[in-house]
Amino acid sequence: MTVEVLSKTRVGGAKGGYYLRVKHASTSTKTDMIFGLYIPSSNPSPPVLYWLSGLTCDESNFSTKAGSRAFDAAEREGIAIVVPDTSPRGDDVPNVDSYDLGQGAGFYVDSTEEPYKANYQMYSYITKELPALLKEEYKLDGPKSVTGHSMGGHGALTIALTDPTSWVSVSAFAPICNPTKCPWGEKAFTSYLGSVDAGKPHDATCLLESRGTPIVEYDDILIDQGTDDQFLKEQLKPEALEAAAY
């Protein structure tokens, strides 16, 4: 596997851990992918927190916006943080002139439709390829947690609810909770999967409604949602997820 460290920066002071930007050739997306990785100095075998970013973001947003506070907290707790990109990228990767579809908007699904299916395999990338790479290259094989914001919150919830035995915890910030019932999700699922109905296995509310039994792996799932969010009513719909959880 070809892995290139683009940069390596010590963060959190002289005794802090390192933040790496890593590029590798992805077998899932058939493109080069870049991810960020914080490795704490305080724990040689850390658990790994996956942060999934939202629409228009790439792997740099988390380190830019959360930055030192996040890495300081991760150092204190002895946690590694991995920050993947939100989609494949490149001149040959299908794209549209829209912030909510195409590059920067992979929606954490495996596309089945042209022209996207050759590259937009983000579910497999996050759940299979990236964990295997982290284990092989960085010996990161500890317990995994997943969280994210907006589209990334949607990804975190659906990934964990689909396979709760693989993730020890899940949380989300302002997630898209019911994407089969909102414009962002309807557009993405129709384009990537062929129909809105095909997106139900990637809708956190639908996943809870279809289970019929409690998810015993998680005592709690924390969702942090601002009440003045401009997308709250039309796009995010946390009330649907809350109703499905009870």
mmCIF file of C-alpha atoms in Angstrom:
data_model
loop_
_atom_site.group_PDB
_atom_site.id
_atom_site.type_symbol
_atom_site.label_atom_id
_atom_site.label_comp_id
_atom_site.label_asym_id
_atom_site.label_seq_id
_atom_site.Cartn_x
_atom_site.Cartn_y
_atom_site.Cartn_z
ATOM 1 C CA MET A 1 0.000 0.000 0.000
ATOM 2 C CA THR A 2 1.427 3.379 -1.012
ATOM 3 C CA VAL A 3 1.108 5.854 1.853
ATOM 4 C CA GLU A 4 2.646 9.331 1.825
ATOM 5 C CA VAL A 5 2.837 11.606 4.860
ATOM 6 C CA LEU A 6 2.264 15.102 3.490
ATOM 7 C CA SER A 7 2.980 16.836 6.798
ATOM 8 C CA LYS A 8 3.689 15.975 10.422
ATOM 9 C CA THR A 9 3.156 18.611 13.099
ATOM 10 C CA ARG A 10 3.579 18.351 16.841
ATOM 11 C CA VAL A 11 0.530 19.860 18.533
ATOM 12 C CA GLY A 12 -0.264 20.463 22.169
ATOM 13 C CA GLY A 13 3.159 21.649 23.250
ATOM 14 C CA ALA A 14 6.609 20.067 23.455
ATOM 15 C CA LYS A 15 5.246 16.817 24.874
ATOM 16 C CA GLY A 16 2.113 16.645 22.761
ATOM 17 C CA GLY A 17 1.270 14.197 20.020
ATOM 18 C CA TYR A 18 1.550 14.583 16.276
ATOM 19 C CA TYR A 19 -1.000 15.560 13.657
ATOM 20 C CA LEU A 20 -0.351 13.994 10.266
ATOM 21 C CA ARG A 21 -1.845 14.650 6.843
ATOM 22 C CA VAL A 22 -1.678 11.384 4.952
ATOM 23 C CA LYS A 23 -2.285 10.603 1.265
ATOM 24 C CA HIS A 24 -2.836 7.117 -0.090
ATOM 25 C CA ALA A 25 -4.189 5.369 -3.162
ATOM 26 C CA SER A 26 -7.675 4.144 -2.288
ATOM 27 C CA THR A 27 -8.984 0.844 -3.608
ATOM 28 C CA SER A 28 -12.535 1.898 -2.668
ATOM 29 C CA THR A 29 -12.687 5.216 -4.512
ATOM 30 C CA LYS A 30 -9.998 4.474 -7.124
ATOM 31 C CA THR A 31 -8.494 7.874 -6.359
ATOM 32 C CA ASP A 32 -5.909 9.306 -4.033
ATOM 33 C CA MET A 33 -7.472 10.125 -0.670
ATOM 34 C CA ILE A 34 -6.161 12.416 2.055
ATOM 35 C CA PHE A 35 -6.986 12.083 5.733
ATOM 36 C CA GLY A 36 -5.859 13.753 8.932
ATOM 37 C CA LEU A 37 -4.604 11.716 11.881
ATOM 38 C CA TYR A 38 -3.816 12.773 15.425
ATOM 39 C CA ILE A 39 -1.693 10.270 17.367
ATOM 40 C CA PRO A 40 -1.365 11.010 21.096
ATOM 41 C CA SER A 41 1.958 10.678 22.877
ATOM 42 C CA SER A 42 0.201 9.655 26.094
ATOM 43 C CA ASN A 43 -1.094 6.258 24.962
ATOM 44 C CA PRO A 44 0.786 3.724 22.782
ATOM 45 C CA SER A 45 -2.425 1.769 22.050
ATOM 46 C CA PRO A 46 -5.148 4.412 21.838
ATOM 47 C CA PRO A 47 -8.806 4.054 20.969
ATOM 48 C CA VAL A 48 -9.657 5.767 17.695
ATOM 49 C CA LEU A 49 -12.290 8.460 17.189
ATOM 50 C CA TYR A 50 -13.469 8.927 13.602
ATOM 51 C CA TRP A 51 -14.646 12.448 12.773
ATOM 52 C CA LEU A 52 -16.860 12.721 9.677
ATOM 53 C CA SER A 53 -17.187 16.221 8.256
ATOM 54 C CA GLY A 54 -20.149 17.882 6.579
ATOM 55 C CA LEU A 55 -21.075 19.226 3.163
ATOM 56 C CA THR A 56 -18.335 21.110 1.278
ATOM 57 C CA CYS A 57 -15.675 20.101 3.825
ATOM 58 C CA ASP A 58 -12.442 18.216 3.337
ATOM 59 C CA GLU A 59 -10.030 16.671 5.830
ATOM 60 C CA SER A 60 -8.618 20.094 6.805
ATOM 61 C CA ASN A 61 -11.771 21.578 8.324
ATOM 62 C CA PHE A 62 -11.570 19.759 11.641
ATOM 63 C CA SER A 63 -7.949 20.645 12.309
ATOM 64 C CA THR A 64 -8.569 24.267 11.311
ATOM 65 C CA LYS A 65 -11.760 24.839 13.305
ATOM 66 C CA ALA A 66 -11.393 22.520 16.306
ATOM 67 C CA GLY A 67 -7.621 22.641 16.258
ATOM 68 C CA SER A 68 -5.626 22.784 19.443
ATOM 69 C CA ARG A 69 -8.586 22.383 21.802
ATOM 70 C CA ALA A 70 -9.553 19.068 20.230
ATOM 71 C CA PHE A 71 -5.989 17.789 20.122
ATOM 72 C CA ASP A 72 -5.285 18.891 23.696
ATOM 73 C CA ALA A 73 -8.368 16.990 24.864
ATOM 74 C CA ALA A 74 -7.382 13.937 22.821
ATOM 75 C CA GLU A 75 -3.902 14.043 24.342
ATOM 76 C CA ARG A 76 -5.308 14.190 27.885
ATOM 77 C CA GLU A 77 -7.635 11.268 27.204
ATOM 78 C CA GLY A 78 -5.144 9.276 25.142
ATOM 79 C CA ILE A 79 -7.348 9.135 22.021
ATOM 80 C CA ALA A 80 -6.329 9.051 18.376
ATOM 81 C CA ILE A 81 -8.484 11.056 15.947
ATOM 82 C CA VAL A 82 -8.843 10.255 12.262
ATOM 83 C CA VAL A 83 -10.414 12.785 9.902
ATOM 84 C CA PRO A 84 -11.233 11.462 6.420
ATOM 85 C CA ASP A 85 -12.309 13.506 3.429
ATOM 86 C CA THR A 86 -16.006 13.733 2.572
ATOM 87 C CA SER A 87 -15.714 12.352 -0.965
ATOM 88 C CA PRO A 88 -13.273 11.279 -3.633
ATOM 89 C CA ARG A 89 -11.686 14.154 -5.546
ATOM 90 C CA GLY A 90 -9.865 14.774 -8.799
ATOM 91 C CA ASP A 91 -10.303 15.962 -12.356
ATOM 92 C CA ASP A 92 -11.650 12.572 -13.428
ATOM 93 C CA VAL A 93 -14.107 12.238 -10.525
ATOM 94 C CA PRO A 94 -17.721 13.083 -11.458
ATOM 95 C CA ASN A 95 -18.884 16.399 -10.066
ATOM 96 C CA VAL A 96 -21.702 18.920 -10.441
ATOM 97 C CA ASP A 97 -21.927 22.641 -9.895
ATOM 98 C CA SER A 98 -23.708 22.256 -6.562
ATOM 99 C CA TYR A 99 -22.452 22.280 -2.989
ATOM 100 C CA ASP A 100 -24.713 19.397 -1.918
ATOM 101 C CA LEU A 101 -23.787 16.757 -4.510
ATOM 102 C CA GLY A 102 -20.573 15.422 -5.967
ATOM 103 C CA GLN A 103 -17.136 16.326 -4.662
ATOM 104 C CA GLY A 104 -17.348 17.406 -1.035
ATOM 105 C CA ALA A 105 -20.739 15.714 -0.651
ATOM 106 C CA GLY A 106 -20.278 11.937 -0.752
ATOM 107 C CA PHE A 107 -22.961 11.311 1.901
ATOM 108 C CA TYR A 108 -21.055 8.281 3.250
ATOM 109 C CA VAL A 109 -22.808 5.781 0.970
ATOM 110 C CA ASP A 110 -21.622 3.346 -1.701
ATOM 111 C CA SER A 111 -23.069 4.647 -4.933
ATOM 112 C CA THR A 112 -24.753 2.203 -7.299
ATOM 113 C CA GLU A 113 -25.536 4.687 -10.096
ATOM 114 C CA GLU A 114 -23.669 6.213 -13.010
ATOM 115 C CA PRO A 115 -21.639 8.327 -13.190
ATOM 116 C CA TYR A 116 -20.833 8.077 -9.489
ATOM 117 C CA LYS A 117 -20.516 4.376 -8.701
ATOM 118 C CA ALA A 118 -16.920 3.950 -9.861
ATOM 119 C CA ASN A 119 -15.579 6.415 -7.281
ATOM 120 C CA TYR A 120 -18.202 7.309 -4.690
ATOM 121 C CA GLN A 121 -17.768 4.339 -2.349
ATOM 122 C CA MET A 122 -17.452 6.273 0.882
ATOM 123 C CA TYR A 123 -19.261 3.779 3.139
ATOM 124 C CA SER A 124 -16.757 1.066 2.272
ATOM 125 C CA TYR A 125 -13.888 3.520 2.544
ATOM 126 C CA ILE A 126 -14.820 4.607 6.071
ATOM 127 C CA THR A 127 -15.893 1.247 7.462
ATOM 128 C CA LYS A 128 -13.416 -1.128 5.815
ATOM 129 C CA GLU A 129 -10.488 0.381 3.963
ATOM 130 C CA LEU A 130 -9.512 3.157 6.353
ATOM 131 C CA PRO A 131 -9.593 1.015 9.539
ATOM 132 C CA ALA A 132 -7.464 -1.607 7.780
ATOM 133 C CA LEU A 133 -4.955 1.035 6.678
ATOM 134 C CA LEU A 134 -4.715 2.499 10.191
ATOM 135 C CA LYS A 135 -4.083 -0.959 11.610
ATOM 136 C CA GLU A 136 -1.446 -1.843 9.034
ATOM 137 C CA GLU A 137 0.434 1.440 8.854
ATOM 138 C CA TYR A 138 0.023 2.887 12.355
ATOM 139 C CA LYS A 139 -0.883 -0.128 14.543
ATOM 140 C CA LEU A 140 -4.158 1.593 15.461
ATOM 141 C CA ASP A 141 -6.401 -1.335 16.284
ATOM 142 C CA GLY A 142 -8.113 -0.122 19.458
ATOM 143 C CA PRO A 143 -11.833 0.409 20.034
ATOM 144 C CA LYS A 144 -13.472 2.684 17.442
ATOM 145 C CA SER A 145 -15.951 5.505 17.994
ATOM 146 C CA VAL A 146 -17.573 7.687 15.365
ATOM 147 C CA THR A 147 -18.946 11.210 15.374
ATOM 148 C CA GLY A 148 -19.487 14.007 12.890
ATOM 149 C CA HIS A 149 -21.284 17.184 11.886
ATOM 150 C CA SER A 150 -24.297 17.658 9.584
ATOM 151 C CA MET A 151 -23.759 15.250 6.661
ATOM 152 C CA GLY A 152 -20.989 13.736 8.761
ATOM 153 C CA GLY A 153 -23.376 13.353 11.679
ATOM 154 C CA HIS A 154 -25.683 11.474 9.327
ATOM 155 C CA GLY A 155 -22.755 9.279 8.342
ATOM 156 C CA ALA A 156 -21.762 8.631 11.946
ATOM 157 C CA LEU A 157 -25.272 7.659 13.007
ATOM 158 C CA THR A 158 -25.975 5.381 10.069
ATOM 159 C CA ILE A 159 -22.577 3.683 10.158
ATOM 160 C CA ALA A 160 -22.888 2.940 13.875
ATOM 161 C CA LEU A 161 -26.538 1.904 13.757
ATOM 162 C CA THR A 162 -25.870 -0.420 10.821
ATOM 163 C CA ASP A 163 -23.016 -2.206 12.614
ATOM 164 C CA PRO A 164 -23.173 -1.360 16.333
ATOM 165 C CA THR A 165 -20.803 -4.148 17.362
ATOM 166 C CA SER A 166 -17.928 -2.444 15.505
ATOM 167 C CA TRP A 167 -18.268 0.975 17.175
ATOM 168 C CA VAL A 168 -18.172 1.455 20.940
ATOM 169 C CA SER A 169 -19.908 4.838 20.845
ATOM 170 C CA VAL A 170 -21.599 7.231 18.438
ATOM 171 C CA SER A 171 -22.502 10.916 18.699
ATOM 172 C CA ALA A 172 -23.278 13.740 16.312
ATOM 173 C CA PHE A 173 -23.417 17.527 15.996
ATOM 174 C CA ALA A 174 -26.437 18.883 14.091
ATOM 175 C CA PRO A 175 -26.802 15.681 12.047
ATOM 176 C CA ILE A 176 -29.112 15.101 9.111
ATOM 177 C CA CYS A 177 -31.380 12.738 11.038
ATOM 178 C CA ASN A 178 -34.006 11.768 8.466
ATOM 179 C CA PRO A 179 -32.411 12.262 5.021
ATOM 180 C CA THR A 180 -35.135 10.419 3.088
ATOM 181 C CA LYS A 181 -37.449 13.252 4.177
ATOM 182 C CA CYS A 182 -35.266 16.284 3.426
ATOM 183 C CA PRO A 183 -34.025 17.968 0.227
ATOM 184 C CA TRP A 184 -30.335 17.206 0.815
ATOM 185 C CA GLY A 185 -30.954 13.520 1.325
ATOM 186 C CA GLU A 186 -33.539 13.170 -1.422
ATOM 187 C CA LYS A 187 -31.108 14.670 -3.923
ATOM 188 C CA ALA A 188 -28.162 12.573 -2.766
ATOM 189 C CA PHE A 189 -29.990 9.260 -2.567
ATOM 190 C CA THR A 190 -31.644 9.710 -5.964
ATOM 191 C CA SER A 191 -28.299 10.541 -7.579
ATOM 192 C CA TYR A 192 -26.078 8.019 -5.784
ATOM 193 C CA LEU A 193 -28.506 5.146 -5.147
ATOM 194 C CA GLY A 194 -31.204 5.559 -7.792
ATOM 195 C CA SER A 195 -34.138 6.498 -5.560
ATOM 196 C CA VAL A 196 -35.076 7.979 -2.214
ATOM 197 C CA ASP A 197 -36.357 4.578 -1.049
ATOM 198 C CA ALA A 198 -32.940 3.075 -1.735
ATOM 199 C CA GLY A 199 -31.587 5.494 0.849
ATOM 200 C CA LYS A 200 -33.612 4.072 3.751
ATOM 201 C CA PRO A 201 -30.770 1.770 4.888
ATOM 202 C CA HIS A 202 -28.708 4.982 5.174
ATOM 203 C CA ASP A 203 -31.296 6.960 7.139
ATOM 204 C CA ALA A 204 -30.801 6.917 10.920
ATOM 205 C CA THR A 205 -34.513 7.411 11.612
ATOM 206 C CA CYS A 206 -35.484 4.590 9.251
ATOM 207 C CA LEU A 207 -32.855 2.319 10.765
ATOM 208 C CA LEU A 208 -34.297 2.822 14.244
ATOM 209 C CA GLU A 209 -37.875 2.406 13.048
ATOM 210 C CA SER A 210 -37.055 -0.843 11.250
ATOM 211 C CA ARG A 211 -35.196 -2.579 14.077
ATOM 212 C CA GLY A 212 -38.075 -3.410 16.372
ATOM 213 C CA THR A 213 -35.674 -4.120 19.250
ATOM 214 C CA PRO A 214 -33.430 -1.826 21.318
ATOM 215 C CA ILE A 215 -29.820 -1.260 20.301
ATOM 216 C CA VAL A 216 -28.258 -2.735 23.413
ATOM 217 C CA GLU A 217 -24.726 -1.755 22.409
ATOM 218 C CA TYR A 218 -25.381 1.926 23.192
ATOM 219 C CA ASP A 219 -26.740 3.176 26.495
ATOM 220 C CA ASP A 220 -26.937 6.672 25.049
ATOM 221 C CA ILE A 221 -26.384 8.444 21.750
ATOM 222 C CA LEU A 222 -25.499 12.114 22.226
ATOM 223 C CA ILE A 223 -26.782 14.590 19.647
ATOM 224 C CA ASP A 224 -25.907 18.267 20.060
ATOM 225 C CA GLN A 225 -28.262 20.519 18.090
ATOM 226 C CA GLY A 226 -28.606 24.287 18.168
ATOM 227 C CA THR A 227 -32.197 25.532 18.227
ATOM 228 C CA ASP A 228 -31.447 28.517 15.967
ATOM 229 C CA ASP A 229 -29.820 26.416 13.228
ATOM 230 C CA GLN A 230 -31.036 27.691 9.846
ATOM 231 C CA PHE A 231 -31.318 24.108 8.567
ATOM 232 C CA LEU A 232 -33.081 22.680 11.615
ATOM 233 C CA LYS A 233 -36.630 22.299 10.308
ATOM 234 C CA GLU A 234 -36.130 21.645 6.615
ATOM 235 C CA GLN A 235 -32.972 19.526 6.569
ATOM 236 C CA LEU A 236 -31.888 18.182 9.975
ATOM 237 C CA LYS A 237 -35.134 16.952 11.584
ATOM 238 C CA PRO A 238 -33.854 15.693 14.959
ATOM 239 C CA GLU A 239 -37.431 15.309 16.178
ATOM 240 C CA ALA A 240 -37.908 12.403 13.754
ATOM 241 C CA LEU A 241 -34.935 10.541 15.185
ATOM 242 C CA GLU A 242 -36.062 11.252 18.733
ATOM 243 C CA ALA A 243 -39.527 9.880 17.985
ATOM 244 C CA ALA A 244 -38.056 6.740 16.426
ATOM 245 C CA ALA A 245 -35.855 6.162 19.457
ATOM 246 C CA TYR A 246 -38.804 5.802 21.852
#
